Tab-separated table of C-alpha atoms in Angstrom:
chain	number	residue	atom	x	y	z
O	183	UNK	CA	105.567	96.006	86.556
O	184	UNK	CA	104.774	97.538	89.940
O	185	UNK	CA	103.649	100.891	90.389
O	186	UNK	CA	105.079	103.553	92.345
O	187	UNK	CA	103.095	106.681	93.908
O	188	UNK	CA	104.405	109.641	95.236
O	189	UNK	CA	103.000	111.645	98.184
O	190	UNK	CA	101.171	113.644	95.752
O	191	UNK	CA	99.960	111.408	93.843
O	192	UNK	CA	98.588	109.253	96.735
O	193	UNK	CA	96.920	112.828	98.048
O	194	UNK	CA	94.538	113.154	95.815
O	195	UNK	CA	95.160	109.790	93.750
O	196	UNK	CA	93.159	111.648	90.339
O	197	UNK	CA	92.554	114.535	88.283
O	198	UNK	CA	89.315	116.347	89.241
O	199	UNK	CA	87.722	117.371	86.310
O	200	UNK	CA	86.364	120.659	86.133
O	201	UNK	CA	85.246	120.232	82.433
O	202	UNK	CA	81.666	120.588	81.627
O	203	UNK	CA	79.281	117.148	81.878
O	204	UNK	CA	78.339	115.293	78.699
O	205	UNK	CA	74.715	116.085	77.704
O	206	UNK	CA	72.037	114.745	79.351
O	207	UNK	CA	71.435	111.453	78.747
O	208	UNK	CA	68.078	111.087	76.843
O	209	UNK	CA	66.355	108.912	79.169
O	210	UNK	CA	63.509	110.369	82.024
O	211	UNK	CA	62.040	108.567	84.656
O	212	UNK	CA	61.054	111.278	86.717
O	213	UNK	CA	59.256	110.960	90.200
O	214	UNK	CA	56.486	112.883	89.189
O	215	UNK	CA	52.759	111.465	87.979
O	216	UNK	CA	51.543	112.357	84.788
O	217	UNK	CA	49.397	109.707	83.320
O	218	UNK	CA	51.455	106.954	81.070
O	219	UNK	CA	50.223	106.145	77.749
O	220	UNK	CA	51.109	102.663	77.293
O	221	UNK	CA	50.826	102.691	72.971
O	222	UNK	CA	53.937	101.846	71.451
O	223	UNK	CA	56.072	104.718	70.556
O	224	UNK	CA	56.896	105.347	67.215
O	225	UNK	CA	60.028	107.280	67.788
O	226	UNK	CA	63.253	107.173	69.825
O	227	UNK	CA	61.726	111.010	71.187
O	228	UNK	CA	57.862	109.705	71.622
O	229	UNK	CA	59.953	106.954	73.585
O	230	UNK	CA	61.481	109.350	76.074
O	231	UNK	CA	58.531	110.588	76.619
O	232	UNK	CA	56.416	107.701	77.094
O	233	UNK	CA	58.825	106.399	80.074
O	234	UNK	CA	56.066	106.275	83.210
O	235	UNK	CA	57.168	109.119	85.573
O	236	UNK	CA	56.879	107.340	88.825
O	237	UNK	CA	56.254	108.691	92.210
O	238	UNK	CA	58.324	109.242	95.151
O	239	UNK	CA	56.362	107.499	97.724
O	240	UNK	CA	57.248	108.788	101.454
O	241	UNK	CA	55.364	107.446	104.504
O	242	UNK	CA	53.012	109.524	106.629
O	243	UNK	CA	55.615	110.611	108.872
O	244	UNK	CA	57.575	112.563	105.582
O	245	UNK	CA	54.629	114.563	104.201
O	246	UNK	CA	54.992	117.089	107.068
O	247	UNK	CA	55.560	120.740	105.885
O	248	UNK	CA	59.123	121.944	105.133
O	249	UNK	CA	60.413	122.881	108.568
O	250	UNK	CA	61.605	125.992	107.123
O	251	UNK	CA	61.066	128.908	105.100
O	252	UNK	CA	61.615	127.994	101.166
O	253	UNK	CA	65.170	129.842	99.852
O	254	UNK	CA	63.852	131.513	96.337
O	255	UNK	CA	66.801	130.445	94.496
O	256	UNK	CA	66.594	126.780	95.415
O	257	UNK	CA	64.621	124.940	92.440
O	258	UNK	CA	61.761	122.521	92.685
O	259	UNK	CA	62.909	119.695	90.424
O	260	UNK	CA	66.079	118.644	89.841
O	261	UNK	CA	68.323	116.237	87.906
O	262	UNK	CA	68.996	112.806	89.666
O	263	UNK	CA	69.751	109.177	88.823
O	264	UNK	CA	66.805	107.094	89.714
O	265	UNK	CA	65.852	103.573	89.186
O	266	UNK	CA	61.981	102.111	89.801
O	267	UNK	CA	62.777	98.248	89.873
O	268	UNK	CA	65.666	96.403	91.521
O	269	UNK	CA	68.348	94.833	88.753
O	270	UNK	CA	71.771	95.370	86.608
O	271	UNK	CA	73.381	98.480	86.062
O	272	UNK	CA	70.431	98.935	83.017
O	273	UNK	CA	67.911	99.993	85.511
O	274	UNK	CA	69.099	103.102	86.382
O	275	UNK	CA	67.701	106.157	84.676
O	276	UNK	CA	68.930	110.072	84.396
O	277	UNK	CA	66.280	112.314	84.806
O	278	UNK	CA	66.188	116.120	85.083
O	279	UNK	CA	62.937	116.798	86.358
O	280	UNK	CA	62.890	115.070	90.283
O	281	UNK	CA	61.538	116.471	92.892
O	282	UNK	CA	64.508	117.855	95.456
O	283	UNK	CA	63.602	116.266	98.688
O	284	UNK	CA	62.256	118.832	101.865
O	285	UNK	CA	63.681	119.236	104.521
O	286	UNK	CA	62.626	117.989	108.076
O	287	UNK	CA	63.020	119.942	111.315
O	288	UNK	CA	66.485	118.288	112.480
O	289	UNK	CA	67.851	117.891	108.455
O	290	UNK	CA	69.648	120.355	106.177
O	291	UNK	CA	69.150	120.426	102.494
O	292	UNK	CA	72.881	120.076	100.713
O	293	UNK	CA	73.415	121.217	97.202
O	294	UNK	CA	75.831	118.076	96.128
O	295	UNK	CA	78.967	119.153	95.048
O	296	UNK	CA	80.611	115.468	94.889
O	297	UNK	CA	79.283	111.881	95.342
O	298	UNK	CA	81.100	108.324	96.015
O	299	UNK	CA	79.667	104.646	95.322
O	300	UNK	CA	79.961	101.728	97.700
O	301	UNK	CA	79.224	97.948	97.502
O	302	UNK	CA	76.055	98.796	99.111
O	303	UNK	CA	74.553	100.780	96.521
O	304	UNK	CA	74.975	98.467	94.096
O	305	UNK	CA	73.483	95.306	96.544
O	306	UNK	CA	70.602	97.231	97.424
O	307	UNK	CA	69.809	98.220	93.154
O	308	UNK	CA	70.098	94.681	93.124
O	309	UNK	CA	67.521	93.937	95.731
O	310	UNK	CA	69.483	92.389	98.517
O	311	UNK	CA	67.791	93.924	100.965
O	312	UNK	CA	64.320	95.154	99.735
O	313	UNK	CA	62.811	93.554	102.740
O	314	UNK	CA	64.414	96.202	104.609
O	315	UNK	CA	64.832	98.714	101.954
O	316	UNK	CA	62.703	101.973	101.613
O	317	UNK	CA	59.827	102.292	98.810
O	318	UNK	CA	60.946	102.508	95.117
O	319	UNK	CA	61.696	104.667	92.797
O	320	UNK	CA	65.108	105.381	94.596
O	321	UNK	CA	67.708	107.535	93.639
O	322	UNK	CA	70.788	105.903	95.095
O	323	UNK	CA	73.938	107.163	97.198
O	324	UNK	CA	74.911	107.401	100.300
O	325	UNK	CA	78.561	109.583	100.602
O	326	UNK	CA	78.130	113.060	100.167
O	327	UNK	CA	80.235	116.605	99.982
O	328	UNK	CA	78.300	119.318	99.293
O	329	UNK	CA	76.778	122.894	100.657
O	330	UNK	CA	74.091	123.323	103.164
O	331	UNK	CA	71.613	125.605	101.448
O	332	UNK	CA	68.925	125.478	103.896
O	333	UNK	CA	68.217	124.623	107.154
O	334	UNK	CA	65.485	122.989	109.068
O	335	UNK	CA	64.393	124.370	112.582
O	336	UNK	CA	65.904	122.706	115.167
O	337	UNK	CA	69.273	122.545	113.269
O	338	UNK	CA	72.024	123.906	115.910
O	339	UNK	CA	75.231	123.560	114.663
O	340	UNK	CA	75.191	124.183	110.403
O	341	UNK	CA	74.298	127.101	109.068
O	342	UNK	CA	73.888	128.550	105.147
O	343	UNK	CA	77.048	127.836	103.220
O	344	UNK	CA	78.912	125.519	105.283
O	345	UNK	CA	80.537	122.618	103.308
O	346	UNK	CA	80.288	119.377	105.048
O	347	UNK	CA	80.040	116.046	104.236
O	348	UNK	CA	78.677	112.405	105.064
O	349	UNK	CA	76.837	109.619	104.786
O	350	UNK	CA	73.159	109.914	104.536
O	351	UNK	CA	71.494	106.823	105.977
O	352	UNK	CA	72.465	106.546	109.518
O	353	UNK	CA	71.622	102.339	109.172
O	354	UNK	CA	72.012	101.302	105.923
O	355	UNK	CA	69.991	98.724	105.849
O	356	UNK	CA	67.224	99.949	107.305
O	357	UNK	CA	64.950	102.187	105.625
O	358	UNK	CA	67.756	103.862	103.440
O	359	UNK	CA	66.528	107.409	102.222
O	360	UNK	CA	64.979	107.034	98.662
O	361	UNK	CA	66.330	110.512	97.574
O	362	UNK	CA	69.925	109.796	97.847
O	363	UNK	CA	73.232	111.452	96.898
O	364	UNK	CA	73.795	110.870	93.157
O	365	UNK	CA	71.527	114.336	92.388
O	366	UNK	CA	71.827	117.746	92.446
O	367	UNK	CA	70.424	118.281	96.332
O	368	UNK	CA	69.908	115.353	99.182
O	369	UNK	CA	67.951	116.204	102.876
O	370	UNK	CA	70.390	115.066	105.482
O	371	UNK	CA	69.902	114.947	109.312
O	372	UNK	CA	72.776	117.386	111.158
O	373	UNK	CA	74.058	114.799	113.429
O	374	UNK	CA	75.025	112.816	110.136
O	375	UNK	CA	77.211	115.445	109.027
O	376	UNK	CA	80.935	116.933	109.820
O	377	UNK	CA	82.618	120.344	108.103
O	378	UNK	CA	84.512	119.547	105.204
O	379	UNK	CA	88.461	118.826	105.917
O	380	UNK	CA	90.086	122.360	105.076
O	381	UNK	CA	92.350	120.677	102.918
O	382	UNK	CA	91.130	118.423	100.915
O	383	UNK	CA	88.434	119.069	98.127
O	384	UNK	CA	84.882	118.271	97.617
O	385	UNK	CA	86.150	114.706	94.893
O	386	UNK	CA	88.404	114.073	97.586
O	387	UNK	CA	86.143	114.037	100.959
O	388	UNK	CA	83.383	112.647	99.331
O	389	UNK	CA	85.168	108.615	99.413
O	390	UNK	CA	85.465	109.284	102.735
O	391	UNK	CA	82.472	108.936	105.174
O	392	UNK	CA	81.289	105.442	104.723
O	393	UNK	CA	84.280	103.928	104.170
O	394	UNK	CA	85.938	105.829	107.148
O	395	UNK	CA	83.228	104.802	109.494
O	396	UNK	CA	83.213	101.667	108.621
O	397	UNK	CA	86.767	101.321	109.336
O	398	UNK	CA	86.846	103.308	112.614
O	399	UNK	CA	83.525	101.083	113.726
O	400	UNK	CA	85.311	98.184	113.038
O	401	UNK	CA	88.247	98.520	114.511
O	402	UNK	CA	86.267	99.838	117.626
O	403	UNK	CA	84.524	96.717	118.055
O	404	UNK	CA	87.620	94.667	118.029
O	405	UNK	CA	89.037	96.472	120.921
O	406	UNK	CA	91.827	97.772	118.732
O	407	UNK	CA	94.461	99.656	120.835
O	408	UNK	CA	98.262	100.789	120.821
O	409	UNK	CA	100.655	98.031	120.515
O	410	UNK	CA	98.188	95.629	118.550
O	411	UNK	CA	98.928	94.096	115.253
O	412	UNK	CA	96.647	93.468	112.247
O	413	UNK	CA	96.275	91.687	108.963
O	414	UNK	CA	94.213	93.693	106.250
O	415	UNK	CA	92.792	91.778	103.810
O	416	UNK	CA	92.072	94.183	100.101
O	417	UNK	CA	94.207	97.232	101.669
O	418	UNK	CA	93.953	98.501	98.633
O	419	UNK	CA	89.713	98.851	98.509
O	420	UNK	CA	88.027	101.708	99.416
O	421	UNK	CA	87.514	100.503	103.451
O	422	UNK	CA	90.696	98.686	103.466
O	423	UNK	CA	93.184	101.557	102.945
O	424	UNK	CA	91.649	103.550	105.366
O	425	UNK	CA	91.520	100.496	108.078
O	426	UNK	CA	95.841	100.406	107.590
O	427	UNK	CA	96.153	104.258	108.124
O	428	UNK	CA	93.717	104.052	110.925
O	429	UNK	CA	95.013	101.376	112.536
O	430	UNK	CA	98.616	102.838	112.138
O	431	UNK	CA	98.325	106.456	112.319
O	432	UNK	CA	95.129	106.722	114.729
O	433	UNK	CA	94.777	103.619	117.150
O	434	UNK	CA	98.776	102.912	117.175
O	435	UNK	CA	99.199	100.114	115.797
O	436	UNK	CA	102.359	97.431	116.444
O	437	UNK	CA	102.490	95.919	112.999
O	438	UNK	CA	100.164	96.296	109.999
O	439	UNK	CA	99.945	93.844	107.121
O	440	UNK	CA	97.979	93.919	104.188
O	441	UNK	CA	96.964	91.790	101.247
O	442	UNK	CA	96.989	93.535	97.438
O	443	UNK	CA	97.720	92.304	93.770
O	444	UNK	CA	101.293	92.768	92.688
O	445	UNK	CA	100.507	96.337	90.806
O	446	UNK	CA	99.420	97.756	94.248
O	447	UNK	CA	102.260	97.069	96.924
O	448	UNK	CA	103.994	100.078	96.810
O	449	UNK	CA	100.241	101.732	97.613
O	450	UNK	CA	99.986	99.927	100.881
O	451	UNK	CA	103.319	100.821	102.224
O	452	UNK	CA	102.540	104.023	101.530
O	453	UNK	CA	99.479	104.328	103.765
O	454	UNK	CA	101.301	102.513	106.511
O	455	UNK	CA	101.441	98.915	106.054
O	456	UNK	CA	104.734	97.458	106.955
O	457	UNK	CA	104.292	94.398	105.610
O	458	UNK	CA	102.827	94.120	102.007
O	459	UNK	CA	101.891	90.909	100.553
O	460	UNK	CA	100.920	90.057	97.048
O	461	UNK	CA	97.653	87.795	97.199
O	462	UNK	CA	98.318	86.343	93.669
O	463	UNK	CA	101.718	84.965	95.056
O	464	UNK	CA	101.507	84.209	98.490
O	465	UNK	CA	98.264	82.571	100.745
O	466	UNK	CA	98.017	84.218	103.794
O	467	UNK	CA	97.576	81.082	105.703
O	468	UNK	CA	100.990	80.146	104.654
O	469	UNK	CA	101.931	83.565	106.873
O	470	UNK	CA	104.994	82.488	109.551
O	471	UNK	CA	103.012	84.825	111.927
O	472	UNK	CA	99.505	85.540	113.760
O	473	UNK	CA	97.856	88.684	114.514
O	474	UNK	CA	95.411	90.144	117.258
O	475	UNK	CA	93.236	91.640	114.187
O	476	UNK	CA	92.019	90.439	110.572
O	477	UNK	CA	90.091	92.839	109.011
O	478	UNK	CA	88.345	91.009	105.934
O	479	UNK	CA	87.110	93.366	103.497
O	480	UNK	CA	87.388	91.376	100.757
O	481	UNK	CA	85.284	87.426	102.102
O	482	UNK	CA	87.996	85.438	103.090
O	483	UNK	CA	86.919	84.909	106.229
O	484	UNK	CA	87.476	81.304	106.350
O	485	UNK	CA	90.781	81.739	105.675
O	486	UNK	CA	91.234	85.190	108.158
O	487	UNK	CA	90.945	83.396	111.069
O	488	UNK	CA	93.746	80.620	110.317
O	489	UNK	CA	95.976	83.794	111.169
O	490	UNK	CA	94.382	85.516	114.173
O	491	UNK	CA	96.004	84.620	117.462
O	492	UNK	CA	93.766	82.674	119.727
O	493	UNK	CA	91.300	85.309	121.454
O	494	UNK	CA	91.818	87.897	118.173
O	495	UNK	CA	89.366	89.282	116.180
O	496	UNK	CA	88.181	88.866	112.702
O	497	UNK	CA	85.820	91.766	111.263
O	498	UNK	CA	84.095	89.960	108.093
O	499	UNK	CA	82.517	92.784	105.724
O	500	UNK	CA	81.295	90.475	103.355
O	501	UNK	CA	80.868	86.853	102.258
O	502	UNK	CA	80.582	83.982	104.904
O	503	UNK	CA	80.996	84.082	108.204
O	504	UNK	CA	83.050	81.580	109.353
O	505	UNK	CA	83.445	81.767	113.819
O	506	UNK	CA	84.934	83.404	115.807
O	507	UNK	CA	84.796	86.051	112.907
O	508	UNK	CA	81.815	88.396	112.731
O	509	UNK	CA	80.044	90.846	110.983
O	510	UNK	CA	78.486	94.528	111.828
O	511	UNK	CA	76.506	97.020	110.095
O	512	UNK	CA	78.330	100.657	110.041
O	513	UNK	CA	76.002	103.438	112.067
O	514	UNK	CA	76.491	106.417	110.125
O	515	UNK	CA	77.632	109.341	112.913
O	516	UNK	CA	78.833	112.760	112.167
O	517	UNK	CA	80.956	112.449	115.587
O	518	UNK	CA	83.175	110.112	114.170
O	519	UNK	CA	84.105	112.146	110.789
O	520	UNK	CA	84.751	115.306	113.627
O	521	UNK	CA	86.589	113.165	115.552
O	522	UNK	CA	88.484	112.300	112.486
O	523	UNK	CA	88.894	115.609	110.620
O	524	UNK	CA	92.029	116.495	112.445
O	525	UNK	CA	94.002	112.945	111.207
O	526	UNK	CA	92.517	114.357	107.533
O	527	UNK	CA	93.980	118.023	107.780
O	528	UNK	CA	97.123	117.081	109.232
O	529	UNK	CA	97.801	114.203	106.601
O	530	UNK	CA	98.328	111.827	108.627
O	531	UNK	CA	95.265	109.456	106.986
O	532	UNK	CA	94.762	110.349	103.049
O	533	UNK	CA	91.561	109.664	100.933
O	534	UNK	CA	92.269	107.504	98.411
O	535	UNK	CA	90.040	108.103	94.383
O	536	UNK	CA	90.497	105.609	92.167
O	537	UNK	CA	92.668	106.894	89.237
O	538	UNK	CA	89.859	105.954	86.771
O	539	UNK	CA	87.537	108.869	88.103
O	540	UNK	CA	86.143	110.657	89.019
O	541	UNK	CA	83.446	109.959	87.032
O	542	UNK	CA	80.956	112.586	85.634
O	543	UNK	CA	77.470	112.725	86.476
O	544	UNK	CA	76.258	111.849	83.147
O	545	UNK	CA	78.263	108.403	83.721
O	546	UNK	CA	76.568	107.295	86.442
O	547	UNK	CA	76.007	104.145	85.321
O	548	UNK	CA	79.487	103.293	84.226
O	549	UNK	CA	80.707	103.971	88.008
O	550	UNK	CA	78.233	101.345	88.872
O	551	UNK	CA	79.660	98.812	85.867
O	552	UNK	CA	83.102	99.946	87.581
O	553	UNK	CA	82.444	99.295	91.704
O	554	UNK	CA	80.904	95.770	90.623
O	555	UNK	CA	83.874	94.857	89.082
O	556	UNK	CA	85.785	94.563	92.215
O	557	UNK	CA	88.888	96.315	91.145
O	558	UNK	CA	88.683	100.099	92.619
O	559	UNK	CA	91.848	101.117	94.225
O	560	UNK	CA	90.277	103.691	96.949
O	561	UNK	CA	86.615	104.955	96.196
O	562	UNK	CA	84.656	105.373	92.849
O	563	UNK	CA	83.470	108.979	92.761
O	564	UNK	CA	80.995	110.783	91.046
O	565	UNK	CA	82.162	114.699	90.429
O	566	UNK	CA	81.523	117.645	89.256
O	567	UNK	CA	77.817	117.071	90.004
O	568	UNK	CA	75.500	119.825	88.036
């Protein structure tokens, strides 16, 4: 049976819940140093405390002094999901004593308020890109929505208690910060950063920033203008549903199609899409008609550009690359969030939460099960966040 969503329930597309966490989860791996006694522990509590408490190894460059004054009522440790070896969901680790990250001269320290997963996270746990990747232990994330709760010196623009969000790591596969999103504070450079949407709430905003740029980059690189048509492939997915109200509400598009399962149609009318096509019924190559744009955000590439009209573009975000389709990297950029904070406020593009969330930040793990699944409508968030 197919679902249908109202406007409201597309707006926020969940039920924050502003019930208190689940205890801590027993486990520590804290980025601290005490000495590890390697004897086998004779109880599940001698076990706890036997875990090694790794460090949080920073380069030369990162040891420089806080670039400003320490706030009194900001702690020292904090609680944080952190894993020390690259593998399956089982590597993670809650701990509650983690050092919160300083903060360097163009950065702002955020006290997290709401956090979001991506298929990145969960490649780069898995090592995909440790060549690239920064030192372990790590404590993953990249979205953010918090308040700024200190600021370093040469920050201009945020000040004490503004609520902004964004996504940390300006490349993200480059050097990724090890003290991510999924704890109680991250460090984040300014220029990363936009004010929170009026409107919408810290669960909500948090999807947003990676999966917005990544559309709006996308799209860019195409040449995307008024007029143009496109073929979305997973509107439904967390970059997907924002790349049909993009494309439709913000770059003017002609025509918008988009591929979903059965269950989901209604959902990508709704953001835009005015043709909807069920993928376990219909193969897009059978399509009567071509378009200027494929957006692949799902790795169907070989099959995307059977329907792009000759000189189109086909934007592959994962899986082969077959020509004249291509790939990119999203550059984080606060500019592009403040460029699209009006669309947000207005309504005119919508985050989308998957209904099974958000998830509380003593389930950490189980968002990561969930994401790797494939089968988030919208983003997997993590919220309230202690």
């Amino acid at each position: 049976m197919e679902a249908t969503f109202t406007t409201s329930q597309l707006r926020t597309f969940r039920s924050v819940s502003s019930s208190n966490l689940s205890p801590p989860l027993p486990s520590r791996f804290s980025l601290n140093f005490p000495e590890f006694n390697r004897k086998k522990p004779t109880s599940l509590k001698q076990s706890s405390s036997l875990i090694p408490r790794l460090p949080l190894r920073v380069s030369a460059s990162s040891q420089a002094a806080p670039a400003s004054a320490e706030v009194s009522s900001i702690p020292s440790t904090m609680k944080a999901w952190v894993y020390g070896e690259y593998g399956g969901v089982d590597v993670l680790k809650f701990d509650d004593k983690v050092s919160v990250p300083q903060v360097k001269e163009d950065q702002v320290l955020i006290k997290v308020f709401a956090a979001a997963l991506n298929p990145v996270d969960g490649k780069r746990r898995q090592g995909k890109f440790k060549a690239t990747d920064s030192p372990l232990p790590t404590v993953p994330g990249y979205d953010v929505a918090g308040v700024v709760v200190k600021v370093g010196s040469e920050v201009k623009g945020l000040k004490e208690g503004d609520e902004v969000y964004g996504n940390i790591n300006e490349k993200a596969l480059e050097g990724p910060k090890q003290s991510g999103s999924l704890a109680e504070y991250t460090a984040v450079e300014e220029k990363l950063l936009a004010l929170k949407p009026k409107n919408l709430d810290f669960a909500e905003v948090a999807g947003l920033p990676l999966a917005i740029e990544t559309a709006h980059e996308g799209l860019e690189r195409t040449g995307f203008s008024a007029g143009k048509s496109i073929l979305v492939l997973n509107g439904a997915g967390g970059v997907g549903s924002l790349v049909i109200q993009l494309a439709k509400h913000v770059f003017g598009a002609s025509r918008v199609a988009a591929t979903a399962s059965t269950a989901k149609l209604d959902l990508l009318k709704s953001l835009g899409a005015d043709l909807a096509i069920d993928y376990t019924k219909q193969n897009i190559e059978d399509l009567p008609e071509k378009f200027d744009v494929v957006y692949d955000a799902i790795g169907q590439c070989d099959k995307a550009v059977k329907v792009v009209k000759e000189g189109g573009s086909v934007v592959a975000l994962t899986g082969a690359v077959t020509p004249p389709g291509f790939r990119f990297v999203v550059t984080s950029n606060g500019d592009v969030l403040k460029k699209l904070n009006p669309y947000l406020e207005s309504g005119k593009v919508k985050p989308l939460v998957d209904p099974k969330g958000p998830f509380p930040f003593s389930k950490v793990d189980e968002a990561f099960s969930y994401i790797e699944t494939n089968r988030a409508t919208g983003k997997v968030v993590v919220h309230p966040i202690p």
